[in-house]
């Protein structure tokens, strides 16, 4: 432990984008594992701020829906476990379509602004999947995932080393293979600062809001690097997504790239 340095425990809340292996390089050419590194003392505040945005958003969506009795909203899956999912929200899918682009983009700005405080760090590992496959000849995408996860953990560990601090990981309830790959990366002997929490989120548990914030960051970051690596633009909202990255993420993201 470094003398005179205050040790902090962090939670790293993470999600992924483009995690379909090599199966759809046209639509998902970039693998992105990103998340928010949040000190323990700031997590409840950040959770509550995300919840305020979600509560107001849910009310706004319900107010614009006609033809569904108010007492029926609680029976609809979308509202029973109301969440903000990056791609679906930005594109206005599902019941999100009731809000205009301007209204949805304001919410995205509000969410990303929460991560723009000095208390929150953003860490990402980004892989150009086509280049990875060309260079390695791998057909087993699990090796790519483990490689990316391992580099992500290294980035987190390096950042924590600056303050002699430690972190635990909270990841989304993805495929069991993804969780296993992450555990493999955390078992790397070089990792001495990042530990698995082994929880997976439930829709309304105390971790869900921060994972949703990580999901939004993941999606935007993956689209930014899709552009950087020269892949064709997506069909919807490309320029707006790039602007989100430029204004909110570019100046503070700590990243590793396979490029």
PDB file of C-alpha atoms in Angstrom, residues 1-10 37 39 121 156-167 193:
ATOM      1  CA  UNK A   1       0.000   0.000   0.000  1.00  0.00           C
ATOM      2  CA  UNK A   2       1.295   3.421  -0.944  1.00  0.00           C
ATOM      3  CA  UNK A   3       1.960   5.706   2.012  1.00  0.00           C
ATOM      4  CA  UNK A   4      -0.416   8.648   2.179  1.00  0.00           C
ATOM      5  CA  UNK A   5      -2.815   7.267  -0.456  1.00  0.00           C
ATOM      6  CA  UNK A   6      -6.421   6.639   0.547  1.00  0.00           C
ATOM      7  CA  UNK A   7      -7.529   3.202  -0.630  1.00  0.00           C
ATOM      8  CA  UNK A   8     -10.959   3.143  -2.277  1.00  0.00           C
ATOM      9  CA  UNK A   9     -13.181   0.177  -3.087  1.00  0.00           C
ATOM     10  CA  UNK A  10     -14.935   0.456  -6.448  1.00  0.00           C
ATOM     11  CA  UNK A  37     -15.945   2.287 -12.316  1.00  0.00           C
ATOM     12  CA  UNK A  39     -16.447   4.280  -5.810  1.00  0.00           C
ATOM     13  CA  UNK A 121     -14.402   6.428 -14.530  1.00  0.00           C
ATOM     14  CA  UNK A 156      -9.142  -1.480 -14.695  1.00  0.00           C
ATOM     15  CA  UNK A 157      -6.276  -2.860 -12.614  1.00  0.00           C
ATOM     16  CA  UNK A 158      -3.832  -0.317 -14.013  1.00  0.00           C
ATOM     17  CA  UNK A 159      -6.180   2.544 -13.211  1.00  0.00           C
ATOM     18  CA  UNK A 160      -6.767   1.224  -9.687  1.00  0.00           C
ATOM     19  CA  UNK A 161      -3.032   0.921  -9.168  1.00  0.00           C
ATOM     20  CA  UNK A 162      -2.715   4.700  -9.365  1.00  0.00           C
ATOM     21  CA  UNK A 163      -4.531   4.966  -6.033  1.00  0.00           C
ATOM     22  CA  UNK A 164      -3.722   1.504  -4.653  1.00  0.00           C
ATOM     23  CA  UNK A 165      -7.429   0.660  -4.809  1.00  0.00           C
ATOM     24  CA  UNK A 166      -9.554  -2.401  -5.615  1.00  0.00           C
ATOM     25  CA  UNK A 167     -12.774  -3.234  -7.439  1.00  0.00           C
ATOM     26  CA  UNK A 193      -7.002  -5.746  -7.927  1.00  0.00           C
TER      27      UNK A 193
END
